[in-house]
CSV table of C-alpha atoms and ligand atoms in Angstrom, one decimal:
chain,number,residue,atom,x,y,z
A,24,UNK,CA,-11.6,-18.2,3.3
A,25,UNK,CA,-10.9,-18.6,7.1
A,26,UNK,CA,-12.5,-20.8,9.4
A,27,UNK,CA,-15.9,-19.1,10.9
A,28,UNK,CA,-14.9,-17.7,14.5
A,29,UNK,CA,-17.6,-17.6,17.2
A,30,UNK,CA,-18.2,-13.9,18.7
A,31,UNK,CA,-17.7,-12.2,15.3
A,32,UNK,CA,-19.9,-10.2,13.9
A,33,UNK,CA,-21.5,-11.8,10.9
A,34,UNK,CA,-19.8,-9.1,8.7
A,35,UNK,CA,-16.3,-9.4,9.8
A,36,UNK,CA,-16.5,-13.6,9.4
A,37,UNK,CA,-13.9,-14.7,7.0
A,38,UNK,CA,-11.7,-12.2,7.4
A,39,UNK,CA,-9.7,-13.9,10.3
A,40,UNK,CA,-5.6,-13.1,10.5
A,41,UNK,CA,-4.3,-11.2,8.2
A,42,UNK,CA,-1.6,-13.1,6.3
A,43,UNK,CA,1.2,-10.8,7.3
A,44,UNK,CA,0.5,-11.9,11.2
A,45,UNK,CA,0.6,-15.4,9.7
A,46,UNK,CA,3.5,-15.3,7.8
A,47,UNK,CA,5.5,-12.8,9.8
A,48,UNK,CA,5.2,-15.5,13.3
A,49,UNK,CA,6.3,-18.6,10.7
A,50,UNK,CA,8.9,-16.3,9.7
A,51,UNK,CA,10.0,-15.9,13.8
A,52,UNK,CA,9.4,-19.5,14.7
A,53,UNK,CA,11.1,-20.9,11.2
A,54,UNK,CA,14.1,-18.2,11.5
A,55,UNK,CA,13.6,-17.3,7.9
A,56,UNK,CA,14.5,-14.8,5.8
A,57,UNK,CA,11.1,-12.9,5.8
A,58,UNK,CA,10.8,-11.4,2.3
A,59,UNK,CA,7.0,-11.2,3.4
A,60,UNK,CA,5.5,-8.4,5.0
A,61,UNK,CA,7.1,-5.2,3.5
A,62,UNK,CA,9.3,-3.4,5.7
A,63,UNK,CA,12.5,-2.4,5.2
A,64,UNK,CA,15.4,-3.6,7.4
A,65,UNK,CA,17.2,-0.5,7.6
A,66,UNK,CA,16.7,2.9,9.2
A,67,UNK,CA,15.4,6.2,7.9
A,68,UNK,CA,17.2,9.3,7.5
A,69,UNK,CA,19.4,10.3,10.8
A,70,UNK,CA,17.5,13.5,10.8
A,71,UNK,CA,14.0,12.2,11.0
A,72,UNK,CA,15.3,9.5,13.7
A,73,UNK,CA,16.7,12.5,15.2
A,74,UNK,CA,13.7,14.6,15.4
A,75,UNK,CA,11.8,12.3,16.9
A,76,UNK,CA,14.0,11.8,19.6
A,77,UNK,CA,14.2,15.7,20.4
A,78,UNK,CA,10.5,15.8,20.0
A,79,UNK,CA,9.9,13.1,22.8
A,80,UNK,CA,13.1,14.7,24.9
A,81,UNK,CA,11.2,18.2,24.1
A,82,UNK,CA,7.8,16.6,25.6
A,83,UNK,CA,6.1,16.6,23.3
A,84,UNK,CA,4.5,13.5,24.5
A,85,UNK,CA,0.8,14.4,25.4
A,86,UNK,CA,-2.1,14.3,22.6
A,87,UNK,CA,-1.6,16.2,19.5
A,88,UNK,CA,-4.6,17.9,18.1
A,89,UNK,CA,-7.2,15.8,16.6
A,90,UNK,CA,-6.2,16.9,12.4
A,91,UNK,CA,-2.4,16.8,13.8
A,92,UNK,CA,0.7,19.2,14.2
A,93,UNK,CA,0.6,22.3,12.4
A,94,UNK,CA,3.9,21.5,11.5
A,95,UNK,CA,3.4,18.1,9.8
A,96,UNK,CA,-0.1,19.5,8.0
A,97,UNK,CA,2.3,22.2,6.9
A,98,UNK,CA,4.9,20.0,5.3
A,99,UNK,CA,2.1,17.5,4.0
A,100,UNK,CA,1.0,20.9,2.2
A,101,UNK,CA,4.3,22.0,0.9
A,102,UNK,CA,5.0,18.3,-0.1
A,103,UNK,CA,1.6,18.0,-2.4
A,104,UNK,CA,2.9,21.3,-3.9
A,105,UNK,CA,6.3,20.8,-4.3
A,106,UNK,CA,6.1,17.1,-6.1
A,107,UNK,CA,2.5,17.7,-7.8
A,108,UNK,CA,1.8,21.3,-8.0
A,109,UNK,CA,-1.0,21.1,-5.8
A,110,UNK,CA,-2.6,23.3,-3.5
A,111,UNK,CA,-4.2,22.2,-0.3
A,112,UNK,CA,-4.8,24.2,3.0
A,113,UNK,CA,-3.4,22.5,6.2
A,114,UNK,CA,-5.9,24.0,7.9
A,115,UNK,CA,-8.9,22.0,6.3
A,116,UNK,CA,-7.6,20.0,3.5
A,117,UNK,CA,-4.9,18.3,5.5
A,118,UNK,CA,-6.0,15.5,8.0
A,119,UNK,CA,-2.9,13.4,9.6
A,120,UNK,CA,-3.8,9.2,10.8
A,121,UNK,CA,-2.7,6.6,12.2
A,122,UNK,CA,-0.7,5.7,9.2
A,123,UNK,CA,-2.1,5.1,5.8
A,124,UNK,CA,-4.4,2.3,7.5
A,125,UNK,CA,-6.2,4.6,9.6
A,126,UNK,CA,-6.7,7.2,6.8
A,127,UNK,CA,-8.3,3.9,4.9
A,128,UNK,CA,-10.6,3.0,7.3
A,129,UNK,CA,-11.7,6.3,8.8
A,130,UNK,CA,-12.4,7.4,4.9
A,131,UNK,CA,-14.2,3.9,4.1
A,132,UNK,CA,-16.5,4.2,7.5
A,133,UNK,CA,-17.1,8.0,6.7
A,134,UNK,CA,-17.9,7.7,3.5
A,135,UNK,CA,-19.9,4.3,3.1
A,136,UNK,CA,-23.7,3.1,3.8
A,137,UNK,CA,-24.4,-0.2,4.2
A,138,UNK,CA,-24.8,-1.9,1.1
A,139,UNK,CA,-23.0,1.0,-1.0
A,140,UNK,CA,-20.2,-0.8,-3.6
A,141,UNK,CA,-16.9,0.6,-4.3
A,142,UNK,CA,-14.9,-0.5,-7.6
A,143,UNK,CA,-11.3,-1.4,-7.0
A,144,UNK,CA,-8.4,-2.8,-9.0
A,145,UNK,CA,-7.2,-6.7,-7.7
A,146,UNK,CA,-5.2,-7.9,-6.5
A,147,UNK,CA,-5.8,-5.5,-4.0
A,148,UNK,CA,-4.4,-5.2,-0.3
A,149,UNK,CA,-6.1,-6.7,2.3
A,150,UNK,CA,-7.3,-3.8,3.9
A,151,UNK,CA,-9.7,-2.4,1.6
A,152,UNK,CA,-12.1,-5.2,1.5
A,153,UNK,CA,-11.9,-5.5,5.3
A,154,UNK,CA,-12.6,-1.9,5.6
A,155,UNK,CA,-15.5,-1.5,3.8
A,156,UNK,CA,-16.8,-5.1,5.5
A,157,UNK,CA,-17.0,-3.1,8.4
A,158,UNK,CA,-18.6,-0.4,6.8
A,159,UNK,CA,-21.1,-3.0,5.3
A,160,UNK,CA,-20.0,-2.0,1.9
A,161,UNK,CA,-18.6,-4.4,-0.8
A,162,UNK,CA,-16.0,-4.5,-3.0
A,163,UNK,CA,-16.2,-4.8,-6.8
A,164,UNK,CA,-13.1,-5.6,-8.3
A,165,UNK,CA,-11.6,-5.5,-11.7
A,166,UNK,CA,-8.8,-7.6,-11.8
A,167,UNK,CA,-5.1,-6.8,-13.3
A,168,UNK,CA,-3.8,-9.2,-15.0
A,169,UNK,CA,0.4,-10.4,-15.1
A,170,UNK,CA,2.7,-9.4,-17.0
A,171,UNK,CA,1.0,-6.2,-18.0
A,172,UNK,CA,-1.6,-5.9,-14.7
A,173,UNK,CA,-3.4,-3.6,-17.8
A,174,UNK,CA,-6.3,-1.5,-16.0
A,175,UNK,CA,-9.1,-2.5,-18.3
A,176,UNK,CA,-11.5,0.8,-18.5
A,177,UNK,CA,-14.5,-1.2,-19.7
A,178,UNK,CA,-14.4,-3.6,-17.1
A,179,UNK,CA,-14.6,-0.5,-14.9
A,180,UNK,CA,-17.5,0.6,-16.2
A,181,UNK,CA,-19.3,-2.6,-15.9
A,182,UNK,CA,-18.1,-2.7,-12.5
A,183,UNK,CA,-20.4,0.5,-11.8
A,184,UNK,CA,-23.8,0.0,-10.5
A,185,UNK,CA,-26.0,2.7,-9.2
A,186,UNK,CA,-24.6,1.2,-5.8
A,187,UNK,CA,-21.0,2.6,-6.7
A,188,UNK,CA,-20.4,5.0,-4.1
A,189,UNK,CA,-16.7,5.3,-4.6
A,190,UNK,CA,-13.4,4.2,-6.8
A,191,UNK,CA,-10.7,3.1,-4.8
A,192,UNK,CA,-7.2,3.3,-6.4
A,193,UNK,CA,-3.8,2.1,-5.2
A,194,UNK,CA,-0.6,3.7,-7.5
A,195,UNK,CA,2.2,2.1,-7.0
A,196,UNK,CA,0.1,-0.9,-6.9
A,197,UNK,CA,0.5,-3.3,-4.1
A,198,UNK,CA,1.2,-6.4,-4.6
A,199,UNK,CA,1.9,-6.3,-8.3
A,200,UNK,CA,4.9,-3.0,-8.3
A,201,UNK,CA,2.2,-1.6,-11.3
A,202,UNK,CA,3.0,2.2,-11.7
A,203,UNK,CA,-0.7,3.1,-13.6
A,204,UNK,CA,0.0,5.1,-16.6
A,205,UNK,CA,-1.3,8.2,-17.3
A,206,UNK,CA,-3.7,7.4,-20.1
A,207,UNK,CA,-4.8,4.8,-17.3
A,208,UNK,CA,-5.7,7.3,-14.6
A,209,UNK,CA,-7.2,9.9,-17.0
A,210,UNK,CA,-9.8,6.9,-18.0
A,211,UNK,CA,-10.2,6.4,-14.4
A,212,UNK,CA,-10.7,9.9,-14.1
A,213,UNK,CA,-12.9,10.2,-16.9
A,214,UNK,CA,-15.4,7.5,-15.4
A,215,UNK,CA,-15.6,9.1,-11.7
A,216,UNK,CA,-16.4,12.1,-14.0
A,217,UNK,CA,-19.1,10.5,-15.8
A,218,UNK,CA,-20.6,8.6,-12.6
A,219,UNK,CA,-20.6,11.5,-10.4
A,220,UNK,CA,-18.0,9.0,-8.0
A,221,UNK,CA,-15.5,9.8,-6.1
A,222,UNK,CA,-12.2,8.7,-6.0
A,223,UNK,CA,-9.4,7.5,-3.3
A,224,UNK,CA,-6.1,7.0,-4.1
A,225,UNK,CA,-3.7,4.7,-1.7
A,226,UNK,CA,-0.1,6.8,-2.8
A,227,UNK,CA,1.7,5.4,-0.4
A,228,UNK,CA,4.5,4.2,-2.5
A,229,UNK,CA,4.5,7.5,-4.4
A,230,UNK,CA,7.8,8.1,-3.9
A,231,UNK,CA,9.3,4.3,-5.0
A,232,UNK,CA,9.3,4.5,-8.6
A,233,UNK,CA,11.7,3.0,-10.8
A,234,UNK,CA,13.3,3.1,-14.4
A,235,UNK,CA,12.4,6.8,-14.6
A,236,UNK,CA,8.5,6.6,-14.3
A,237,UNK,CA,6.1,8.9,-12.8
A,238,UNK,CA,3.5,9.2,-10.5
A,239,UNK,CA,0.4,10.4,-12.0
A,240,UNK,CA,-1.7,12.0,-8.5
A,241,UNK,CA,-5.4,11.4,-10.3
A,242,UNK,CA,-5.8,14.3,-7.6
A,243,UNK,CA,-4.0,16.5,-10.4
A,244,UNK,CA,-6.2,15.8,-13.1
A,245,UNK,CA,-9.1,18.6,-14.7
A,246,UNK,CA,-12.6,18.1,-12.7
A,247,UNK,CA,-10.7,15.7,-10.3
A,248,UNK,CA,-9.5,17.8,-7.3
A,249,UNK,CA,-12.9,18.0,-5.8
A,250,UNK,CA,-14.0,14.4,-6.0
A,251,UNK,CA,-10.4,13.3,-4.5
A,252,UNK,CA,-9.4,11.9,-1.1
A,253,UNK,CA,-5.2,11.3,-1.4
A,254,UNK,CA,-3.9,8.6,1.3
A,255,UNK,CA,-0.4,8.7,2.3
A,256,UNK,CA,2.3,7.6,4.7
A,257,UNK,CA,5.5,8.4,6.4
A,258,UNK,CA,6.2,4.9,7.0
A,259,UNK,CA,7.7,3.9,3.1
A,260,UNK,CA,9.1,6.9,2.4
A,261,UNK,CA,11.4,7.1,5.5
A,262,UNK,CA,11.4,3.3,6.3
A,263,UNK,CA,9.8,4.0,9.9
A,264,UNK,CA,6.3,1.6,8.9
A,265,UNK,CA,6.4,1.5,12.7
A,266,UNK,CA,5.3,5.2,13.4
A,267,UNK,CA,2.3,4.9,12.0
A,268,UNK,CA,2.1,8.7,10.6
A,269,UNK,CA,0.1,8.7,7.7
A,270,UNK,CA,-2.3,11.4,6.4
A,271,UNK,CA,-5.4,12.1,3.9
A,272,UNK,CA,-6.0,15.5,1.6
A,273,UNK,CA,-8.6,16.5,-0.2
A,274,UNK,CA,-11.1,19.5,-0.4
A,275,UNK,CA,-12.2,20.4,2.9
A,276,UNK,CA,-16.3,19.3,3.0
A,277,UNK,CA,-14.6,15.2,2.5
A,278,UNK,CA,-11.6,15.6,5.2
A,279,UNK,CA,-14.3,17.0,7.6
A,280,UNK,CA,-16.6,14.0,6.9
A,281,UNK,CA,-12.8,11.8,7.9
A,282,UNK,CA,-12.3,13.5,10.2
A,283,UNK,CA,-15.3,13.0,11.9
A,284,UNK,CA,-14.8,9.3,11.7
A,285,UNK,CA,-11.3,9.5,12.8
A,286,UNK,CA,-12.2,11.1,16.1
A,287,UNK,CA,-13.8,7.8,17.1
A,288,UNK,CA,-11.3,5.5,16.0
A,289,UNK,CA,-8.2,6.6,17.6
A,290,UNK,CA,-8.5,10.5,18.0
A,291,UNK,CA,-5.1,11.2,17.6
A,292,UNK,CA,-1.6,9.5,17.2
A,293,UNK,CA,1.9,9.2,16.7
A,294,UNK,CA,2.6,12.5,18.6
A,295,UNK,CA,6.5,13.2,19.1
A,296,UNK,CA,6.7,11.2,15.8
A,297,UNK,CA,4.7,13.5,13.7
A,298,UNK,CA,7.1,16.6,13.6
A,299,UNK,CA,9.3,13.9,12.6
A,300,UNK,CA,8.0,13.2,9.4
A,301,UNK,CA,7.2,16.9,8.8
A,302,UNK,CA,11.0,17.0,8.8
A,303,UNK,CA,11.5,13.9,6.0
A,304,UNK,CA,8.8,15.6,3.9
A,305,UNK,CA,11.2,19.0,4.0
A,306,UNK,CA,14.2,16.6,2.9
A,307,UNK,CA,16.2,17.4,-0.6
A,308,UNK,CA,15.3,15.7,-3.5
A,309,UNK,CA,18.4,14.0,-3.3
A,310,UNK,CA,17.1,11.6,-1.1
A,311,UNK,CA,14.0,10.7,-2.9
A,312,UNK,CA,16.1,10.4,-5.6
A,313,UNK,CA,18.8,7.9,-3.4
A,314,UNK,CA,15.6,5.8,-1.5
A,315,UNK,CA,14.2,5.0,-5.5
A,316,UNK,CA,18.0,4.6,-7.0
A,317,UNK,CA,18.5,2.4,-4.0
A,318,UNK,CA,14.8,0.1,-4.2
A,319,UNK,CA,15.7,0.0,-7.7
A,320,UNK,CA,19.5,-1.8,-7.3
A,321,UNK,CA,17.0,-4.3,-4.8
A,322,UNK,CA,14.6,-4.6,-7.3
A,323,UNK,CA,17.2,-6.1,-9.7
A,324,UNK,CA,19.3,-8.3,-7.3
A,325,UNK,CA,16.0,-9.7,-6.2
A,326,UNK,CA,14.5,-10.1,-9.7
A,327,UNK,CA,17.4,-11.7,-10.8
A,328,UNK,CA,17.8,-14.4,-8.3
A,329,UNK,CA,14.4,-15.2,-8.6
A,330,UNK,CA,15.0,-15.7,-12.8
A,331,UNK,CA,17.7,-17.8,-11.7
A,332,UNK,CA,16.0,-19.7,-9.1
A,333,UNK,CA,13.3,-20.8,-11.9
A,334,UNK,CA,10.7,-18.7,-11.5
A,335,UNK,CA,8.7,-16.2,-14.5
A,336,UNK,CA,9.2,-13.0,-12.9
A,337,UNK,CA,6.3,-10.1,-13.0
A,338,UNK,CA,9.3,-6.9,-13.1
A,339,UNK,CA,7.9,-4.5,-10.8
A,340,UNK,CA,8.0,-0.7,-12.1
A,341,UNK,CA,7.4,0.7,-8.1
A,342,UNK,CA,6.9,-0.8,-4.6
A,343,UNK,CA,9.0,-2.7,-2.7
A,344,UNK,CA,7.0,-6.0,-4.1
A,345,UNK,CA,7.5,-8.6,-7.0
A,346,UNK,CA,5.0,-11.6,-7.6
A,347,UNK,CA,6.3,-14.4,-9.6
A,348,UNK,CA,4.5,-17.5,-11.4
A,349,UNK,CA,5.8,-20.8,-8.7
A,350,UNK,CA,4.6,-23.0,-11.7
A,351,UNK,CA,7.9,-23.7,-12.9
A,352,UNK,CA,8.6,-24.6,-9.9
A,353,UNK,CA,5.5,-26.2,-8.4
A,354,UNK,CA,3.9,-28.1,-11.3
A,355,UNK,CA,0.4,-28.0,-9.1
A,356,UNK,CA,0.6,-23.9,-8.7
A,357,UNK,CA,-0.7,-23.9,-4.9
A,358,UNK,CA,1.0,-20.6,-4.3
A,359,UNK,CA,-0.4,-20.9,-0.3
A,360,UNK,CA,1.1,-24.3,0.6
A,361,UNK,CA,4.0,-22.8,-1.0
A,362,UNK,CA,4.2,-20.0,0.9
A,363,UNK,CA,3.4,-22.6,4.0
A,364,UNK,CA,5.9,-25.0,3.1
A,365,UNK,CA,9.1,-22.8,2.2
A,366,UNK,CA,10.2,-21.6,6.0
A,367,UNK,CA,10.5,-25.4,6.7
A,368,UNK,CA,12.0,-26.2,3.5
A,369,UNK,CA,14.2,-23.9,3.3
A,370,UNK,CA,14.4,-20.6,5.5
A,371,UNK,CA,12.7,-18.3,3.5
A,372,UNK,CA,9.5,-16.6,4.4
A,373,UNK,CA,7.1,-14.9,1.2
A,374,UNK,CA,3.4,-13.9,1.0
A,375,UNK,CA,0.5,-16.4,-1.5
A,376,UNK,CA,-1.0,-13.4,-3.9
A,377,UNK,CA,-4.2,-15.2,-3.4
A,378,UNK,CA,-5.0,-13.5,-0.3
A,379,UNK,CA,-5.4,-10.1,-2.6
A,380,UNK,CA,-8.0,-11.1,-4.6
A,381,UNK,CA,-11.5,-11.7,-4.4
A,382,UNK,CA,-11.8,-15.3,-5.7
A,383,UNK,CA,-8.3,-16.8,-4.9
A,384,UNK,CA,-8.0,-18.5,-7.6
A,385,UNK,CA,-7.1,-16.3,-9.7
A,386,UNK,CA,-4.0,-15.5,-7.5
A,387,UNK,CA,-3.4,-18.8,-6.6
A,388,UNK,CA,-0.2,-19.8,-8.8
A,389,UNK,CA,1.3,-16.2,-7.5
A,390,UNK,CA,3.7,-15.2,-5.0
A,391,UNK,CA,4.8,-11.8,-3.8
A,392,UNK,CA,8.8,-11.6,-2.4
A,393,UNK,CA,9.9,-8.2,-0.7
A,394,UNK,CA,12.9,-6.6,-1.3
A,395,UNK,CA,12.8,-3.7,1.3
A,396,UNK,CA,16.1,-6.1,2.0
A,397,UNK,CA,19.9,-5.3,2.6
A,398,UNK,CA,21.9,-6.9,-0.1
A,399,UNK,CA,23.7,-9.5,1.6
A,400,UNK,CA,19.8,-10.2,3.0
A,401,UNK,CA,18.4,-10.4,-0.8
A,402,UNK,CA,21.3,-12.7,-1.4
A,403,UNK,CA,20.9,-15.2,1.7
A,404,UNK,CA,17.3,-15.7,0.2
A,405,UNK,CA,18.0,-16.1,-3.7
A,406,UNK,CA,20.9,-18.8,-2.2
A,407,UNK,CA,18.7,-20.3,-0.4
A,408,UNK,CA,15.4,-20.5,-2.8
A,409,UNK,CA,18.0,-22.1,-5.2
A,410,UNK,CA,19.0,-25.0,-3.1
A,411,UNK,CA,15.4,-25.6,-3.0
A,412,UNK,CA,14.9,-25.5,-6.4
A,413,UNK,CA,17.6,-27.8,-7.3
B,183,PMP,N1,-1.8,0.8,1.6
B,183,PMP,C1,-1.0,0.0,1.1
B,183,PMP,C2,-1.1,-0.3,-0.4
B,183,PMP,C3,0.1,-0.6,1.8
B,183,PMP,O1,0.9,-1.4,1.3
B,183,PMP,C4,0.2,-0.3,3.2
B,183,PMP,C5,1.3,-0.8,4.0
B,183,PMP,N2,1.0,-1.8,4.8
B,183,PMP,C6,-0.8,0.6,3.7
B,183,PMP,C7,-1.8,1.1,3.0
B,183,PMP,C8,-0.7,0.9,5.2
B,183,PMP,O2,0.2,1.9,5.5
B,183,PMP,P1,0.6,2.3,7.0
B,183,PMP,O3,1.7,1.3,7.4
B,183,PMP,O4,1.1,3.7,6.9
B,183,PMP,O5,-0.6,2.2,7.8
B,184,LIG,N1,2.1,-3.0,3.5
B,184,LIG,C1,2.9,-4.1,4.0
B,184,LIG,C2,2.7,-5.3,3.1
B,184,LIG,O1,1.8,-5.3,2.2
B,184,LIG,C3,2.6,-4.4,5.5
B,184,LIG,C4,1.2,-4.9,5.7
B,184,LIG,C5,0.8,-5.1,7.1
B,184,LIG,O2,1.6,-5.5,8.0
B,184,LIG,N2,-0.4,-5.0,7.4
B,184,LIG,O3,3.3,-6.3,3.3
């Protein structure tokens, strides 16, 4: 819990920097490795980098319309269909944001009172409680616990109180890599079902998946369409987190209430970048198949160094994230003075997992490593992490 800061509003007070502003400026000032906030080191496709370009040499450099370019609503569309099978209309389903973290806030502040509750897994990312702060809403959380991060359905129904407004979901799971299995999002289902609740689902690492597994859209499931607000975002799936071009679907009476909210918080966005992405959703699937082939080679150098280096290893099955127990290493498990200490220690910059939960201590022996990392990057750290260790 941060220190109380004078000016802020009573609901926003502990909130105070997010960790990824901390950790990213230690990471800068320490000249570490930063294996902490997730984003990948390389560029996107040449064709999406391209179209952007064009677009802003086009001039397309004036406001876009408030629910975005036909053009990226279009290929948000043909993407929901072509990977899921589902329909949605770009003209009313189809709302483009300011990245995924505008789609969470303008859907938390549309769709919450104050003192409504919405259930969420944790370890969660910081955003959702901060969202729903300012919304004067609460979080419930049932926690996920390592190795398994197993989504326990009763604990989700004892989570519900007549309060529950919403479910918020997050598949591929950030921090923890967990890909929810399909039993796990039918039970989810199942209980929005019962409750009358509705459900949104943070996708935005849909598309980095490893070992073969699937991503189950709870959008996709009987009785669910209706009741479903999907979240997504160019920025993972064509390494460009700095557009900020992300987008909600759902039926059309929950994107207008968005919408509504999105008007006030920044109207529109991203504009020359938003054909952009339409033209990275169009890509082959030989490149979703190459950006998951190509996490997945990370995954394993990463994960392997980190064995090596002495830590127990959580295996992520998607994300560009993997937490590891620092016990081994740090008989007093203080995952934030870790995290604090290892820049100056030796050059290498990761994020303390108890920032994602509601009561850190239960996060507070974990630690989350990126590996959104070239190679030789992945390698500089794992050398690096060893000297320390030994
Ligand atoms: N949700 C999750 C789970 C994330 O990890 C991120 C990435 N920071 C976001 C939302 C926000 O995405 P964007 O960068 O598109 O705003
Ligand atoms: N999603 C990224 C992470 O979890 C970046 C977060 C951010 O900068 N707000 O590290």
């Amino acid at each position: 819990m941060s220190a109380r800061l004078p000016y802020l509003s009573a609901k926003l007070q502990g909130l105070g920097t997010t960790i990824f502003g901390e950790m990213s400026a230690l990471a800068v000032a320490t000249n570490s490795v930063n294996l902490g906030q997730g984003f990948p080191d390389t560029d996107g496709p040449r064709e999406v980098l391209d179209a952007a370009i064009a677009a802003i040499n086009g001039g397309q450099n004036q406001y876009p319309p408030l629910i975005g370019v036909p053009a990226l609503r279009e290929a948000i569309a043909e993407h929901q269909q072509r990977f899921y099978g589902l329909a949605f209309d770009p003209a009313t389903e189809v709302l483009s944001t300011a990245g995924a973290s505008e789609a969470l806030a303008s859907v938390l502040i549309a769709l919450l009172d104050t003192g409504d509750e919405v259930v969420t897994f944790e370890p969660m990312y910081d955003m959702y409680a901060a969202c729903a702060a300012m919304s004067g809403a609460t979080v419930k959380p049932v926690t996920l616990r390592p190795p398994n991060y197993h989504a326990d359905i009763d604990e989700v129904r004892a989570a519900i109180t007549p309060r529950t407004k919403l479910i918020l979901l997050n598949t591929p799971h950030n921090p923890t890599g967990k890909v929810f299995t399909g039993e796990e999002i039918q039970a989810i289902a199942d209980v929005a079902i019962e409750h009358d609740l509705i459900v949104v689902t943070d996708e935005v690492y849909e598309h980095l998946i490893f070992d073969r597994l699937q991503h189950v859209p709870i959008a996709g499931l009987p009785g669910m369409r209706e009741r479903t607000l999907t979240i997504s975002s160019g920025g993972k799936t064509f390494n460009t987190t700095g557009w900020k071009v992300g987008w909600v679907v759902g039926p059309a009476p929950l994107v207008a209430a968005v919408r509504t909210a999105k008007q006030y918080l920044t109207y529109v966005h991203s504009g020359p970048f938003q054909p952009a992405i339409a033209v990275g959703l169009r890509l082959p699937d030989s490149y979703y198949d190459e950006i998951a082939a190509d996490l997945q080679a990370k995954r394993d150098r990463l994960c392997a160094g980190l064995v090596e280096t002495g830590f127990e290893v959580f295996r992520p099955s998607g994300t560009y994230f993997v937490t590891v127990d620092i016990r081994p290493l740090r008989a007093d498990g203080d995952g934030y003075a870790f995290c604090r200490e290892l820049p100056h220690s030796c050059g290498v910059v990761a994020i303390p997992n108890e920032v994602f939960y509601t009561d850190p201590r239960r996060g507070r022996h974990l630690v989350r490593f990126a590996f959104c990392k070239r190679f030789e990057v992945l390698d500089e750290a794992v050398s690096r992490l060893k000297a320390l260790a030994s």
